[in-house]
Amino acid sequence: MCGIVGWIDWEKDLSQERHILQEMTRCLTNRGPDAEGFWFAPNAAFGHRRLVVVDPAGGQQPMTAFQNGYACTIIYNGELYNTEDLRAELLAAGHTFQSRSDTEVLLHSYLEWGGECTSRLNGIFAFAIWDERLQRLFLARDRMGVKPLFYAQRGCSFLFASELKSLLAHPDVKPVLTREGVAEVFAISPARTPGHGVFRDVHEVRPGCSFIVTRDGVKKQQYWRLESLPHTDSVEETAARVRELVTDSIHRQLVADVPVSTLLSGGLDSSIITAVAAESFKRDGRGTLHTYSIDYVDNSRHFQASTFQPNEDAPFVKIVSDYLGTQHHNIVFDTDDLIAALKTATLARDLPGMADVDASLYLFCREIKKETTVVLSGECADEVFGGYPWFHREDMLNAGTFPWARATKERASWLAPELREWVRPEEYVVMRYEQTLDEVPQLPGENPFEARRREMFYLNITWFMNTLLDRKDRMSMAASLEARVPFCDHRIVEYVWNIPWEMKTYGNREKGILRKAMEGILPDEVLYRKKSPYPKTHNPSYTEGVRAWLLDILNDPSSPLLPLIDVPTIRRIAESDAQASSIPFFGQLMSTPQLFAFLGQLDFWLREYRVSIEA
């Protein structure tokens, strides 16, 4: 993976602004520690940081190719999983190649098909191409939003980058929160409204969208959207098609010139990926597959089963690793590690996030990076196949709000009364929820039961999945590790989108059709294991550590957090002798200890980024 930065300005000679672009690019060094590149034209400038995965010599960026005497220059962050298919088609059309890189294939795809090339791509990507002949910038992001792409317009300037920190390195982009930005942080976070960049007039290219930037302005296009159609395949045909798509996606994502491993939690999704990868390694003579899992000191001693986390991972990890013959690495962190990494995780995300869930993933990726460069991970299967509790519990399904964040009223009570009145967090959440429902592609004649399930899937794919993809991208890239997500293949998403609920839950099980599809590749005790989320620490020392951090902040009159929160309410929660609540206020993992950590991250973020609030 890589980091990309660009600046278009119709009035400046950007070759004279090299120092600014270099600083913006430097902010993305962790995304691309292996190489740096710059390109300047009178009205356009690109910066690139590279993490070498395929073709070390031939994939240098920015990369330029010529057509009819005119240059097109690309910067690109991502991986194309149909590179060789596209290369064959382009060779047949008369193109020639100087490298094996997917960057060159992507650039030539644009030369051949223009902006329509996006519909032919299978992969994860954010890329920009300066077209000299047309004097325009073409910008695009992958269908699921696996790779990030933020932008800001300032007068005649159009700026874009892989991360917010890079945009903030430009002197014209300031860390200012308006009412909307405050609502995003306090009412929506750690999710983020699709397309919202939190800071004033900072945005994100939405998944499945492309931009054309010219002197006349910015033209946005949605090149991909979900389409609701009747599903006519039988159960057997559906299971066979799901197996084919999932297996093909995993195989495609094993391609690399560097070590590839898998993350293995012992749950259904990571175990499926590991099983297919292990078989592929054996077939292709690639040696033993390495797998990685995460745990915490004394977690077994303190673990308590709940609706959201029914059992521990460790026994299932061992079953899968032994069954498949992988070389397994169990990485264990202590409380002090997690607390220390909370600030690093905030810097990686550029926003307060999922507290120790972020911090632990960053630490995990940092350790894995010592031995490998690419990992395959099981994100997105729950959003696509319906694995979360809110797909199955009537109270959550019909909550009338985002089911992973039903505590809006409680969250509003954490705000200072004046800020609460200004922001109106409950109204803001309702507005965003209803806007999203208005986008759902309906199937004419569908019964209300199926229609509501379709709404729930859309909410999860466009909101919750993007939250987890944000987390995976920022934490892995902060450690210079490439994380691939096979269940995010758009072909899988498109097909499963139209499978009716009764078939998705085949056998009266969550993700039942996926379990049926993958029969025979895993032991039944793993194939039919109940859903359990990414593991968090249950050690009470973590709660006490983040509680102490928050209390220090509450006792610091210089804290920028204090004017924004209802201090007596937060102090009462922090000083309570009662056992920290296990009921999440966000997702399945963020309960009271994560609230303490989130507020600690928020205080650090306000200070470190020098955030201001303006009407």
XYZ file of C-alpha atoms in Angstrom:
615
model
C 0.000 0.000 0.000
C 0.977 3.619 -0.265
C 0.136 7.206 0.581
C -0.872 9.755 -2.051
C -0.985 13.563 -2.016
C -2.077 15.987 -4.718
C -2.562 19.677 -5.310
C -4.277 21.282 -8.284
C -4.215 25.075 -8.599
C -5.271 27.041 -11.669
C -3.500 30.274 -10.670
C -0.201 29.162 -9.078
C 2.944 27.654 -10.508
C 3.091 24.674 -8.158
C 6.711 23.938 -8.993
C 7.397 26.884 -6.686
C 5.462 25.228 -3.837
C 7.615 22.130 -3.557
C 8.274 22.559 0.177
C 4.558 22.432 1.021
C 3.935 19.308 -1.028
C 6.992 17.651 0.478
C 5.705 18.304 3.987
C 2.248 16.972 3.096
C 3.868 13.840 1.678
C 6.193 13.388 4.638
C 3.112 13.015 6.868
C 2.370 9.732 5.082
C 5.781 8.104 5.558
C 4.343 5.216 7.569
C 2.014 4.354 4.702
C 5.009 4.046 2.389
C 8.383 3.665 4.116
C 10.198 2.187 1.101
C 10.276 5.044 -1.424
C 9.239 8.634 -2.057
C 8.405 10.374 -5.316
C 7.250 13.774 -6.572
C 5.937 15.162 -9.838
C 5.251 18.793 -10.758
C 3.489 20.487 -13.644
C 2.534 24.191 -13.760
C -0.942 23.606 -12.309
C -0.633 20.145 -10.770
C 1.657 18.472 -8.253
C 1.734 14.923 -6.843
C 3.525 13.325 -3.912
C 3.784 9.597 -3.226
C 5.036 7.282 -0.486
C 5.473 3.624 -1.415
C 5.236 0.336 0.457
C 6.751 -2.233 -1.907
C 4.547 -5.318 -2.376
C 4.792 -6.173 -6.099
C 7.589 -5.450 -8.590
C 10.045 -3.408 -6.472
C 11.918 -2.048 -9.505
C 9.002 -1.459 -11.874
C 6.381 0.131 -9.667
C 7.948 3.509 -8.916
C 5.538 6.436 -8.611
C 4.456 8.960 -9.732
C 4.326 7.075 -13.048
C 3.855 8.662 -16.479
C 2.733 7.161 -19.779
C 2.112 8.849 -23.133
C -0.745 8.656 -25.580
C -0.643 10.540 -28.885
C 2.187 12.648 -27.535
C 0.352 13.690 -24.347
C 1.324 12.577 -20.859
C -0.867 11.015 -18.195
C 0.653 10.761 -14.711
C -0.703 8.591 -11.903
C -0.350 8.230 -8.139
C -2.063 5.223 -6.650
C -2.700 3.591 -3.291
C -4.044 0.044 -3.374
C -3.901 -3.332 -5.047
C -5.595 -4.611 -8.199
C -6.583 -8.260 -7.911
C -7.390 -8.644 -11.607
C -4.103 -7.179 -12.848
C -3.279 -10.075 -15.151
C -6.784 -10.181 -16.648
C -6.542 -6.479 -17.487
C -2.989 -6.805 -18.764
C -4.051 -9.514 -21.238
C -6.930 -7.367 -22.497
C -4.701 -4.314 -22.868
C -1.968 -6.267 -24.649
C -4.572 -7.465 -27.121
C -5.543 -3.823 -27.673
C -1.942 -2.932 -28.549
C -0.553 -1.621 -25.245
C 2.991 -2.444 -24.165
C 4.338 -2.661 -20.625
C 7.686 -1.972 -19.023
C 6.962 -3.641 -15.656
C 4.881 -6.228 -13.797
C 3.277 -3.608 -11.562
C -0.450 -3.089 -11.181
C 0.219 0.658 -11.232
C 1.232 0.505 -14.888
C -1.796 -1.664 -15.713
C -4.091 0.816 -13.991
C -2.546 3.743 -15.857
C -2.937 1.998 -19.206
C -6.526 1.090 -18.292
C -7.196 4.824 -18.045
C -5.442 5.429 -21.383
C -7.657 2.809 -23.008
C -11.023 3.438 -21.349
C -10.749 6.846 -19.680
C -12.809 7.308 -16.535
C -14.853 4.218 -17.431
C -11.857 2.102 -16.375
C -13.148 2.056 -12.779
C -15.943 -0.367 -13.681
C -13.325 -2.908 -14.818
C -11.217 -2.866 -11.664
C -11.304 -5.567 -9.011
C -9.360 -4.318 -6.040
C -8.883 -1.744 -3.340
C -7.730 1.641 -4.531
C -7.570 5.391 -4.327
C -5.810 6.959 -7.293
C -5.362 10.221 -9.148
C -4.397 10.793 -12.786
C -3.397 14.121 -14.313
C -4.422 14.105 -17.971
C -2.237 16.603 -19.839
C -4.308 16.622 -23.037
C -7.587 17.321 -21.245
C -5.987 19.457 -18.532
C -7.937 17.638 -15.870
C -7.543 15.551 -12.739
C -9.312 12.199 -12.544
C -9.759 10.891 -9.011
C -11.389 7.603 -7.916
C -11.952 5.434 -4.850
C -12.779 1.717 -4.670
C -16.353 0.485 -4.389
C -16.269 -0.472 -0.707
C -14.044 2.345 0.548
C -11.198 0.102 1.708
C -8.640 2.760 0.796
C -9.166 6.331 2.052
C -9.202 9.535 0.015
C -9.870 12.973 1.558
C -10.098 16.316 -0.241
C -10.551 20.036 0.347
C -11.219 22.964 -1.973
C -9.693 26.324 -1.102
C -10.287 29.031 -3.707
C -8.601 27.894 -6.917
C -6.880 25.008 -5.123
C -8.094 21.411 -5.001
C -6.159 19.331 -2.465
C -6.389 15.600 -1.802
C -4.577 13.024 0.329
C -4.813 9.573 1.846
C -5.138 10.911 5.382
C -6.413 14.021 7.130
C -2.999 14.796 8.639
C -1.629 15.348 5.162
C -4.305 17.898 4.265
C -3.769 19.642 7.604
C -0.102 20.090 6.666
C -1.235 22.533 3.975
C -1.372 26.107 5.305
C -4.871 26.698 3.920
C -6.488 23.741 5.737
C -7.177 24.381 9.409
C -8.370 21.961 12.152
C -11.656 23.777 12.714
C -14.869 22.101 13.845
C -18.223 23.601 12.943
C -21.491 22.438 14.498
C -21.490 19.453 12.126
C -17.941 18.533 13.040
C -18.737 18.622 16.757
C -21.772 16.406 16.125
C -19.609 13.959 14.172
C -17.139 13.689 17.047
C -19.563 13.569 19.963
C -22.686 11.943 18.488
C -21.461 9.773 15.597
C -17.824 8.881 16.381
C -16.033 6.522 16.063
C -18.203 6.181 12.966
C -18.219 9.009 10.461
C -20.938 10.121 8.067
C -19.978 8.827 4.594
C -18.189 11.613 2.719
C -17.620 13.708 5.856
C -14.089 14.861 6.721
C -15.064 16.241 10.181
C -13.040 19.469 9.835
C -14.552 22.540 8.161
C -14.930 22.079 4.392
C -12.942 18.834 4.412
C -14.593 15.857 2.761
C -13.946 12.276 1.760
C -14.566 10.792 -1.670
C -17.385 8.347 -1.049
C -16.860 4.690 -1.950
C -17.654 3.867 -5.548
C -17.238 7.466 -6.688
C -14.934 9.342 -9.037
C -14.210 13.045 -9.535
C -13.142 15.094 -12.547
C -11.471 18.377 -11.607
C -11.051 21.066 -14.283
C -10.883 24.853 -14.451
C -14.674 24.802 -14.655
C -15.079 23.055 -11.312
C -15.503 19.597 -9.816
C -17.775 16.962 -11.352
C -18.687 13.991 -9.131
C -19.889 10.648 -10.441
C -21.061 7.508 -8.662
C -19.701 4.746 -10.878
C -20.946 1.882 -8.678
C -23.989 1.262 -6.513
C -25.794 -1.744 -5.138
C -28.675 -2.942 -7.288
C -31.692 -4.756 -5.818
C -32.843 -7.687 -7.948
C -34.833 -10.889 -7.376
C -32.677 -13.837 -6.309
C -33.552 -16.896 -8.383
C -30.805 -19.394 -7.433
C -31.646 -22.385 -5.254
C -29.965 -22.940 -1.886
C -27.513 -25.370 -3.436
C -26.743 -23.049 -6.335
C -26.353 -20.123 -3.961
C -23.972 -21.990 -1.670
C -21.894 -23.100 -4.646
C -21.711 -19.552 -6.001
C -20.759 -18.110 -2.594
C -18.006 -20.713 -2.238
C -16.710 -19.918 -5.730
C -16.660 -16.164 -5.123
C -15.090 -16.344 -1.662
C -12.428 -18.827 -2.724
C -11.552 -16.849 -5.857
C -11.288 -13.606 -3.891
C -8.896 -15.156 -1.368
C -6.728 -16.723 -4.073
C -6.446 -13.403 -5.929
C -5.395 -11.593 -2.779
C -2.490 -13.928 -2.016
C -0.413 -12.472 -4.874
C 2.674 -10.561 -3.658
C 6.463 -10.442 -3.957
C 6.748 -10.162 -0.155
C 5.687 -12.468 2.720
C 1.909 -12.995 3.068
C 0.166 -14.235 6.225
C -3.344 -14.341 7.690
C -4.919 -13.022 10.860
C -6.575 -15.908 12.711
C -9.058 -15.378 15.540
C -10.567 -18.858 15.394
C -13.860 -17.348 14.223
C -15.641 -18.358 11.045
C -14.383 -15.584 8.758
C -10.664 -15.599 9.538
C -10.674 -19.411 9.632
C -12.196 -19.612 6.137
C -9.530 -17.275 4.778
C -6.789 -19.227 6.533
C -8.070 -22.568 5.264
C -8.171 -21.416 1.625
C -4.783 -19.697 1.943
C -3.131 -22.719 3.590
C -4.388 -24.997 0.810
C -3.120 -22.537 -1.809
C 0.312 -22.334 -0.167
C 0.636 -26.125 -0.181
C -0.551 -26.450 -3.782
C 1.835 -23.757 -5.044
C 4.838 -24.833 -2.996
C 4.985 -21.592 -1.007
C 5.877 -23.296 2.264
C 3.959 -23.110 5.521
C 1.391 -20.368 5.994
C 2.055 -18.140 9.011
C -0.949 -17.072 11.085
C -1.284 -14.478 13.856
C -3.668 -13.963 16.754
C -3.916 -11.388 19.529
C -4.542 -11.807 23.246
C -4.032 -9.942 26.506
C -2.304 -10.720 29.794
C -4.660 -12.532 32.202
C -7.560 -12.315 29.757
C -8.607 -15.905 30.402
C -8.736 -15.245 34.134
C -10.940 -12.171 33.761
C -13.066 -13.135 30.752
C -16.833 -13.049 31.272
C -19.116 -14.276 28.521
C -21.761 -11.863 27.231
C -24.309 -11.592 24.452
C -21.744 -9.742 22.377
C -18.723 -11.904 23.256
C -19.902 -15.476 24.034
C -16.559 -17.284 24.267
C -12.798 -16.913 24.107
C -10.781 -17.238 20.915
C -7.663 -19.071 22.070
C -9.026 -22.653 22.039
C -10.456 -22.195 18.546
C -7.246 -20.629 17.220
C -5.351 -23.758 18.274
C -7.933 -26.060 16.689
C -7.692 -24.264 13.332
C -3.915 -23.911 13.316
C -3.407 -27.577 14.203
C -6.001 -28.701 11.649
C -4.441 -26.680 8.821
C -0.802 -27.067 9.859
C -0.010 -23.341 10.001
C 2.937 -21.757 11.799
C 1.020 -19.826 14.424
C 2.132 -16.767 16.384
C 0.116 -15.686 19.421
C 0.929 -12.093 20.343
C 0.059 -11.002 23.869
C -0.143 -7.432 25.178
C -0.340 -6.074 28.701
C -2.404 -3.182 30.019
C 0.468 -0.711 29.985
C 1.043 -1.433 26.275
C -2.602 -0.706 25.460
C -2.804 2.526 27.399
C 0.478 3.813 25.981
C -0.733 3.119 22.430
C -3.984 5.081 22.782
C -2.252 8.307 21.762
C -0.452 6.657 18.848
C -3.777 5.246 17.622
C -5.300 8.740 17.745
C -2.466 10.096 15.609
C -2.898 7.224 13.167
C -6.635 7.873 12.763
C -6.344 11.693 13.043
C -9.446 11.475 15.219
C -10.450 9.936 18.536
C -11.515 6.406 17.684
C -12.280 2.963 19.050
C -10.002 3.336 22.077
C -8.189 0.091 22.984
C -9.776 -1.659 19.998
C -7.734 0.688 17.791
C -4.664 0.680 20.035
C -4.458 -3.094 20.243
C -4.787 -3.466 16.486
C -1.958 -0.987 15.962
C 0.289 -2.904 18.392
C -0.719 -6.184 16.749
C 0.149 -4.884 13.267
C 3.444 -3.454 14.495
C 4.512 -6.866 15.788
C 3.361 -8.694 12.654
C 5.300 -6.251 10.459
C 8.545 -7.550 11.951
C 8.012 -10.795 10.033
C 5.633 -10.104 7.131
C 4.364 -7.311 4.889
C 0.883 -8.447 3.796
C -1.923 -9.983 5.857
C -5.391 -11.178 4.906
C -8.111 -10.319 7.397
C -11.755 -11.319 7.907
C -13.472 -7.915 8.088
C -16.756 -7.321 6.249
C -18.240 -10.828 6.326
C -20.583 -9.863 9.171
C -21.875 -6.793 7.331
C -22.284 -8.673 4.057
C -23.764 -11.946 5.384
C -25.574 -10.629 8.473
C -23.528 -11.805 11.440
C -24.108 -9.087 14.028
C -26.688 -9.325 16.820
C -28.624 -6.370 15.414
C -29.554 -8.375 12.342
C -31.267 -10.963 14.549
C -32.636 -9.218 17.638
C -35.989 -7.500 17.111
C -35.251 -4.726 19.611
C -32.068 -3.777 17.732
C -33.469 -4.356 14.261
C -36.353 -1.983 14.940
C -34.569 0.510 17.176
C -35.235 3.349 14.739
C -31.579 4.387 14.747
C -28.137 2.991 13.992
C -28.332 -0.301 15.909
C -24.665 -0.269 16.927
C -25.102 3.171 18.548
C -28.438 3.227 20.322
C -27.196 5.233 23.337
C -27.573 8.640 21.664
C -29.485 10.104 24.603
C -26.810 8.960 27.054
C -24.080 10.315 24.799
C -25.864 13.649 24.608
C -25.814 13.825 28.401
C -22.015 13.765 28.339
C -21.927 17.142 26.549
C -21.816 20.513 28.261
C -25.409 21.875 28.338
C -24.615 24.863 26.080
C -22.870 22.666 23.535
C -25.686 20.128 23.699
C -28.196 22.862 22.881
C -26.071 24.118 19.967
C -25.236 20.737 18.451
C -28.524 18.925 19.164
C -26.846 15.512 18.874
C -30.031 13.449 18.959
C -31.532 15.410 16.062
C -28.264 15.121 14.122
C -28.184 11.328 14.454
C -31.824 11.036 13.348
C -31.092 13.198 10.316
C -28.122 11.051 9.254
C -30.070 7.838 9.831
C -33.033 8.988 7.749
C -30.760 10.289 4.975
C -29.187 6.847 4.732
C -32.532 5.045 4.578
C -33.518 7.315 1.691
C -30.545 5.957 -0.280
C -31.465 2.270 0.040
C -32.083 0.686 -3.385
C -35.529 -0.844 -2.962
C -36.828 -3.985 -4.651
C -40.389 -3.357 -5.950
C -42.888 -5.716 -4.366
C -40.569 -6.862 -1.599
C -42.406 -7.683 1.641
C -41.829 -5.403 4.667
C -39.790 -8.038 6.505
C -37.270 -8.398 3.666
C -37.308 -4.655 2.974
C -36.312 -3.906 6.568
C -33.513 -6.473 6.411
C -32.320 -4.823 3.199
C -32.226 -1.468 5.001
C -30.210 -3.039 7.800
C -27.681 -4.452 5.350
C -27.348 -1.080 3.642
C -26.771 0.675 6.969
C -24.071 -1.838 7.834
C -22.311 -1.792 4.470
C -22.241 1.997 4.177
C -21.630 2.897 7.842
C -20.434 0.185 10.200
C -18.270 -1.592 7.642
C -16.597 1.683 6.701
C -15.855 2.345 10.379
C -14.033 -0.972 10.664
C -12.281 -0.468 7.322
C -11.104 2.968 8.494
C -9.729 1.344 11.616
C -8.029 -1.461 9.718
C -6.456 0.876 7.170
C -5.138 3.464 9.635
C -3.808 1.044 12.240
C -2.184 -1.313 9.740
C -0.676 1.460 7.649
C 0.643 3.226 10.754
C 2.705 0.053 11.141
C 3.547 -0.085 7.386
C 1.601 -3.340 7.046
C -0.733 -4.039 4.127
C -4.076 -5.527 5.207
C -6.296 -7.129 2.575
C -9.979 -7.942 3.119
C -11.227 -10.727 0.804
C -14.861 -10.531 1.936
C -14.921 -6.956 0.613
C -14.707 -8.141 -3.001
C -17.510 -6.273 -4.752
C -18.612 -9.430 -6.575
C -19.365 -11.077 -3.214
C -21.162 -7.986 -1.935
C -23.293 -7.664 -5.082
C -24.324 -11.318 -5.069
C -25.046 -11.677 -1.361
C -26.956 -8.367 -1.274
C -29.865 -10.038 -3.089
C -29.910 -13.373 -1.246
C -33.157 -13.441 0.789
C -32.895 -13.457 4.568
C -34.232 -16.999 4.984
C -31.452 -18.279 2.733
C -28.774 -16.078 4.318
C -29.697 -17.634 7.665
C -29.790 -21.181 6.306
C -30.137 -23.687 9.126
C -31.431 -20.914 11.401
C -27.878 -19.703 11.930
C -26.301 -16.293 11.480
C -24.323 -16.355 8.208
C -25.842 -19.781 7.573
C -25.342 -19.675 3.800
C -21.644 -18.905 4.261
C -21.281 -21.830 6.660
C -23.015 -24.148 4.208
C -20.937 -22.834 1.329
C -17.649 -23.596 3.085
C -18.531 -27.051 4.451
C -15.619 -29.468 4.410
C -12.766 -27.012 4.763
C -12.901 -26.600 8.563
C -13.832 -28.680 11.609
C -17.546 -28.369 12.374
C -16.872 -26.892 15.818
C -15.234 -23.922 14.062
C -17.539 -23.795 11.038
C -20.545 -23.558 13.359
C -18.984 -21.498 16.160
C -21.188 -18.653 17.408
C -20.139 -15.179 16.318
C -17.527 -13.545 18.563
C -16.025 -10.113 17.782
C -12.425 -8.919 17.730
C -11.023 -9.651 21.209
C -10.604 -6.859 23.745
C -8.945 -6.904 27.143
C -11.080 -7.858 30.140
C -8.338 -7.093 32.646
C -9.666 -4.704 35.350
C -6.261 -3.029 35.400
C -7.143 -1.502 32.023
C -10.314 0.046 33.410
C -8.395 1.457 36.339
C -5.633 2.799 34.107
C -7.918 4.695 31.733
C -10.092 5.832 34.660
C -7.003 7.405 36.252
C -6.123 9.086 32.940
C -9.607 10.578 32.661
C -9.645 11.759 36.275
C -6.307 13.517 35.718
C -7.873 15.322 32.757
C -10.945 16.278 34.791
C -8.649 17.743 37.446
C -6.620 19.762 34.924
C -8.136 23.248 34.480
C -6.142 23.734 31.254
C -7.787 20.753 29.549
C -9.503 21.753 26.272
C -11.986 18.937 26.875
C -13.566 20.405 30.003
C -15.557 23.225 28.325
C -17.093 20.654 25.965
C -18.358 18.058 28.423
C -20.731 17.961 31.372
C -17.953 17.622 33.926
C -20.151 16.600 36.894
C -21.792 13.838 34.837
C -18.486 12.496 33.522
C -16.861 12.748 36.956
C -19.741 10.815 38.493
C -19.287 8.019 35.938
C -15.503 8.011 36.368
C -15.602 7.970 40.164
C -18.333 5.373 40.461
C -17.399 2.361 42.549
C -19.749 0.219 40.539
C -18.321 -2.360 38.167
C -17.772 -0.834 34.731
C -20.769 -1.474 32.511
C -20.478 -4.251 29.946
C -23.248 -2.750 27.777
C -21.639 -1.151 24.717
C -22.342 2.455 23.785
C -20.899 1.763 20.334
C -20.592 -1.501 18.411
C -20.058 -4.657 20.414
C -16.916 -3.716 22.322
C -17.063 -0.093 23.492
C -18.488 0.070 27.012
C -17.482 2.133 30.073
C -13.701 1.475 29.991
C -13.701 2.485 26.330
C -15.637 5.646 27.216
C -12.840 6.623 29.616
C -10.246 5.932 26.938
C -12.247 7.705 24.210
C -12.479 10.875 26.320
C -8.754 10.623 27.033
C -8.084 10.340 23.320
C -10.380 13.295 22.676
C -8.472 15.492 25.126
C -5.150 14.464 23.545
C -6.515 15.096 20.033
C -7.803 18.574 20.903
C -4.380 19.493 22.262
C -2.188 17.789 19.665
C -4.112 18.989 16.621
C -4.911 22.393 18.167
C -8.552 21.969 17.225
C -10.793 25.026 17.391
C -14.576 25.265 17.315
C -16.352 27.946 15.306
C -19.947 28.559 14.315
